[in-house]
Amino acid sequence: MKKSYWLLKSEPDVWSIDQQKKAGVKGAEWDGVRNYQAAKNLKAMKKGDQCFFYHSNIGKEIVGVVEIIKEAYLDKSDKTGRFVSVKVRFLKKLKKPIKLEDIKKNKELSHLSLIKQSRLSVMPIDSKSWKILNNTSKI
DNA sequence: GCCAACGTTGGC
DNA sequence: GCCAACGTTGGC
């Protein structure tokens, strides 16, 4: 079973990496997604997949990594029953957050949806880009 | 705080 | 099923 990689966006005002950290090993629900493309991505996630945690608006940077601990299930907060949630748990905070600005500068990362589709809140990250980003955070 | 981009809704 | 109007997101 091959792992997939993703990126999850959150406004730190609403849900931040520190709150995620406090939720600990039990994890927290990732709900409230009301966009079909994002929902499609949520449904494709498998237990054990890893996701970058991105702070939008304030910070505009990748700040940490979380892991999927529960695959897509109906989002209880959605009355229409069309959208799903997943459950994620905190893995780590990056030593050095990766600024959107720096991702934009990197030619190898210019294909990422993060840059092309600024409004998408759940998106796949190919394994090559995942590696590049991980290496960047260690500098 | 503004505005561009884009997704969704509803009237026809 | 089209498309205008509207709402939301997120970068600047």
mmCIF file of C-alpha atoms (C1' of nucleotides) in Angstrom:
data_model
loop_
_atom_site.group_PDB
_atom_site.id
_atom_site.type_symbol
_atom_site.label_atom_id
_atom_site.label_comp_id
_atom_site.label_asym_id
_atom_site.label_seq_id
_atom_site.Cartn_x
_atom_site.Cartn_y
_atom_site.Cartn_z
ATOM 1 C CA MET A 1 0.000 0.000 0.000
ATOM 2 C CA LYS A 2 1.473 3.222 -1.148
ATOM 3 C CA LYS A 3 1.128 6.347 0.871
ATOM 4 C CA SER A 4 -0.347 9.467 -0.630
ATOM 5 C CA TYR A 5 0.387 12.990 0.351
ATOM 6 C CA TRP A 6 -1.933 15.946 0.721
ATOM 7 C CA LEU A 7 -2.150 19.490 1.851
ATOM 8 C CA LEU A 8 -4.824 20.800 4.174
ATOM 9 C CA LYS A 9 -5.560 24.470 4.515
ATOM 10 C CA SER A 10 -6.872 26.081 7.621
ATOM 11 C CA GLU A 11 -7.203 29.593 8.890
ATOM 12 C CA PRO A 12 -5.265 29.616 12.146
ATOM 13 C CA ASP A 13 -8.041 31.757 13.633
ATOM 14 C CA VAL A 14 -10.388 28.852 13.231
ATOM 15 C CA TRP A 15 -8.141 25.834 13.627
ATOM 16 C CA SER A 16 -4.376 26.063 14.013
ATOM 17 C CA ILE A 17 -1.518 23.599 14.162
ATOM 18 C CA ASP A 18 -1.207 24.266 17.888
ATOM 19 C CA GLN A 19 -4.810 23.303 18.474
ATOM 20 C CA GLN A 20 -4.175 20.208 16.413
ATOM 21 C CA LYS A 21 -1.180 19.445 18.591
ATOM 22 C CA LYS A 22 -3.287 19.780 21.718
ATOM 23 C CA ALA A 23 -5.762 17.285 20.300
ATOM 24 C CA GLY A 24 -2.883 14.811 20.537
ATOM 25 C CA VAL A 25 -2.932 11.175 19.469
ATOM 26 C CA LYS A 26 -6.716 11.007 19.522
ATOM 27 C CA GLY A 27 -6.761 13.510 16.706
ATOM 28 C CA ALA A 28 -9.498 15.824 15.545
ATOM 29 C CA GLU A 29 -12.175 15.917 12.880
ATOM 30 C CA TRP A 30 -11.445 17.748 9.692
ATOM 31 C CA ASP A 31 -14.928 18.907 8.834
ATOM 32 C CA GLY A 32 -16.643 21.855 7.243
ATOM 33 C CA VAL A 33 -15.372 21.226 3.731
ATOM 34 C CA ARG A 34 -18.069 22.411 1.324
ATOM 35 C CA ASN A 35 -16.433 22.064 -1.999
ATOM 36 C CA TYR A 36 -16.789 19.115 -4.317
ATOM 37 C CA GLN A 37 -13.227 18.997 -5.487
ATOM 38 C CA ALA A 38 -11.937 19.169 -1.938
ATOM 39 C CA ALA A 39 -14.447 16.519 -0.882
ATOM 40 C CA LYS A 40 -13.283 14.277 -3.680
ATOM 41 C CA ASN A 41 -9.766 14.562 -2.352
ATOM 42 C CA LEU A 42 -10.919 13.798 1.177
ATOM 43 C CA LYS A 43 -12.556 10.629 -0.085
ATOM 44 C CA ALA A 44 -9.337 9.512 -1.719
ATOM 45 C CA MET A 45 -7.385 9.710 1.519
ATOM 46 C CA LYS A 46 -6.264 6.522 3.188
ATOM 47 C CA LYS A 47 -5.407 5.809 6.760
ATOM 48 C CA GLY A 48 -1.734 6.569 7.283
ATOM 49 C CA ASP A 49 -1.509 9.174 4.531
ATOM 50 C CA GLN A 50 0.313 12.293 5.539
ATOM 51 C CA CYS A 51 -0.766 15.873 5.015
ATOM 52 C CA PHE A 52 0.916 19.202 5.223
ATOM 53 C CA PHE A 53 -0.889 21.626 7.481
ATOM 54 C CA TYR A 54 -1.095 25.044 5.859
ATOM 55 C CA HIS A 55 -2.079 28.285 7.545
ATOM 56 C CA SER A 56 -3.997 30.504 5.151
ATOM 57 C CA ASN A 57 -4.506 34.233 5.502
ATOM 58 C CA ILE A 58 -2.387 34.627 8.611
ATOM 59 C CA GLY A 59 1.081 33.295 7.982
ATOM 60 C CA LYS A 60 0.482 31.812 4.545
ATOM 61 C CA GLU A 61 2.889 29.000 5.241
ATOM 62 C CA ILE A 62 3.112 25.266 5.746
ATOM 63 C CA VAL A 63 3.565 24.812 9.465
ATOM 64 C CA GLY A 64 3.361 21.102 10.167
ATOM 65 C CA VAL A 65 2.398 17.578 9.242
ATOM 66 C CA VAL A 66 -0.635 15.537 10.244
ATOM 67 C CA GLU A 67 -1.657 11.949 9.569
ATOM 68 C CA ILE A 68 -4.997 10.483 8.505
ATOM 69 C CA ILE A 69 -6.366 8.243 11.249
ATOM 70 C CA LYS A 70 -9.908 7.867 9.971
ATOM 71 C CA GLU A 71 -11.000 7.748 6.352
ATOM 72 C CA ALA A 72 -13.862 9.763 4.891
ATOM 73 C CA TYR A 73 -17.249 9.542 6.560
ATOM 74 C CA LEU A 74 -20.330 11.737 6.360
ATOM 75 C CA ASP A 75 -19.795 15.184 7.786
ATOM 76 C CA LYS A 76 -22.259 15.497 10.645
ATOM 77 C CA SER A 77 -22.288 19.261 10.345
ATOM 78 C CA ASP A 78 -23.527 19.034 6.763
ATOM 79 C CA LYS A 79 -27.306 18.734 6.524
ATOM 80 C CA THR A 80 -27.344 17.878 2.852
ATOM 81 C CA GLY A 81 -25.298 14.746 3.413
ATOM 82 C CA ARG A 82 -23.134 15.510 0.453
ATOM 83 C CA PHE A 83 -19.866 16.208 2.155
ATOM 84 C CA VAL A 84 -17.460 14.205 4.237
ATOM 85 C CA SER A 85 -14.966 14.605 7.062
ATOM 86 C CA VAL A 86 -11.795 12.753 7.887
ATOM 87 C CA LYS A 87 -9.948 12.496 11.151
ATOM 88 C CA VAL A 88 -6.346 13.596 11.476
ATOM 89 C CA ARG A 89 -3.779 13.549 14.219
ATOM 90 C CA PHE A 90 -0.799 15.770 14.843
ATOM 91 C CA LEU A 91 2.565 14.418 13.758
ATOM 92 C CA LYS A 92 4.991 17.298 13.894
ATOM 93 C CA LYS A 93 5.585 20.960 13.473
ATOM 94 C CA LEU A 94 8.120 21.990 10.874
ATOM 95 C CA LYS A 95 11.421 23.319 12.177
ATOM 96 C CA LYS A 96 11.062 26.085 9.694
ATOM 97 C CA PRO A 97 7.664 26.922 8.203
ATOM 98 C CA ILE A 98 7.595 27.052 4.420
ATOM 99 C CA LYS A 99 6.281 30.355 3.170
ATOM 100 C CA LEU A 100 3.920 30.471 0.227
ATOM 101 C CA GLU A 101 6.278 33.078 -1.161
ATOM 102 C CA ASP A 102 9.142 30.563 -1.175
ATOM 103 C CA ILE A 103 7.030 27.824 -2.712
ATOM 104 C CA LYS A 104 6.180 30.238 -5.512
ATOM 105 C CA LYS A 105 9.846 30.914 -6.103
ATOM 106 C CA ASN A 106 10.652 27.236 -6.586
ATOM 107 C CA LYS A 107 10.200 26.256 -10.235
ATOM 108 C CA GLU A 108 9.797 22.609 -9.333
ATOM 109 C CA LEU A 109 6.753 23.415 -7.236
ATOM 110 C CA SER A 110 5.000 25.770 -9.609
ATOM 111 C CA HIS A 111 2.547 23.069 -10.722
ATOM 112 C CA LEU A 112 1.049 22.668 -7.257
ATOM 113 C CA SER A 113 -2.638 23.435 -6.815
ATOM 114 C CA LEU A 114 -1.657 25.557 -3.855
ATOM 115 C CA ILE A 115 -0.397 28.126 -6.321
ATOM 116 C CA LYS A 116 -2.690 27.473 -9.258
ATOM 117 C CA GLN A 117 -5.932 27.179 -7.329
ATOM 118 C CA SER A 118 -5.625 29.415 -4.355
ATOM 119 C CA ARG A 119 -9.144 28.704 -3.186
ATOM 120 C CA LEU A 120 -8.898 24.939 -2.963
ATOM 121 C CA SER A 121 -8.570 23.805 0.653
ATOM 122 C CA VAL A 122 -7.733 20.123 0.245
ATOM 123 C CA MET A 123 -5.304 19.080 -2.453
ATOM 124 C CA PRO A 124 -2.939 16.268 -3.394
ATOM 125 C CA ILE A 125 0.830 16.729 -3.251
ATOM 126 C CA ASP A 126 2.917 14.441 -5.447
ATOM 127 C CA SER A 127 5.683 12.546 -3.690
ATOM 128 C CA LYS A 128 8.438 14.463 -5.430
ATOM 129 C CA SER A 129 7.075 17.789 -4.255
ATOM 130 C CA TRP A 130 6.525 16.296 -0.815
ATOM 131 C CA LYS A 131 10.238 15.473 -0.656
ATOM 132 C CA ILE A 132 11.302 18.877 -1.891
ATOM 133 C CA LEU A 133 9.125 20.581 0.691
ATOM 134 C CA ASN A 134 10.399 18.356 3.470
ATOM 135 C CA ASN A 135 13.975 19.148 2.540
ATOM 136 C CA THR A 136 13.180 22.851 2.442
ATOM 137 C CA SER A 137 11.891 22.833 5.998
ATOM 138 C CA LYS A 138 15.140 21.431 7.334
ATOM 139 C CA ILE A 139 17.252 24.333 6.172
ATOM 140 C "C1'" DG B 1 -10.142 46.298 3.421
ATOM 141 C "C1'" DC B 2 -10.203 45.385 -1.374
ATOM 142 C "C1'" DC B 3 -10.775 42.653 -5.192
ATOM 143 C "C1'" DA B 4 -9.938 38.716 -8.389
ATOM 144 C "C1'" DA B 5 -11.038 34.108 -8.977
ATOM 145 C "C1'" DC B 6 -14.051 30.776 -8.683
ATOM 146 C "C1'" DG B 7 -17.894 27.891 -6.984
ATOM 147 C "C1'" DT B 8 -22.882 27.639 -6.209
ATOM 148 C "C1'" DT B 9 -27.644 28.860 -6.737
ATOM 149 C "C1'" DG B 10 -31.845 29.754 -8.938
ATOM 150 C "C1'" DG B 11 -34.714 31.695 -12.639
ATOM 151 C "C1'" DC B 12 -35.808 30.909 -17.147
ATOM 152 C "C1'" DG C 1 -29.114 22.978 -19.218
ATOM 153 C "C1'" DC C 2 -27.571 27.751 -19.516
ATOM 154 C "C1'" DC C 3 -25.999 31.767 -17.417
ATOM 155 C "C1'" DA C 4 -26.458 35.868 -14.468
ATOM 156 C "C1'" DA C 5 -26.265 36.985 -9.812
ATOM 157 C "C1'" DC C 6 -24.469 36.179 -5.692
ATOM 158 C "C1'" DG C 7 -21.367 34.446 -1.949
ATOM 159 C "C1'" DT C 8 -16.907 32.976 -0.316
ATOM 160 C "C1'" DT C 9 -12.046 32.404 -0.173
ATOM 161 C "C1'" DG C 10 -7.609 33.987 0.182
ATOM 162 C "C1'" DG C 11 -3.723 36.786 -1.511
ATOM 163 C "C1'" DC C 12 -2.247 41.369 -1.551
#
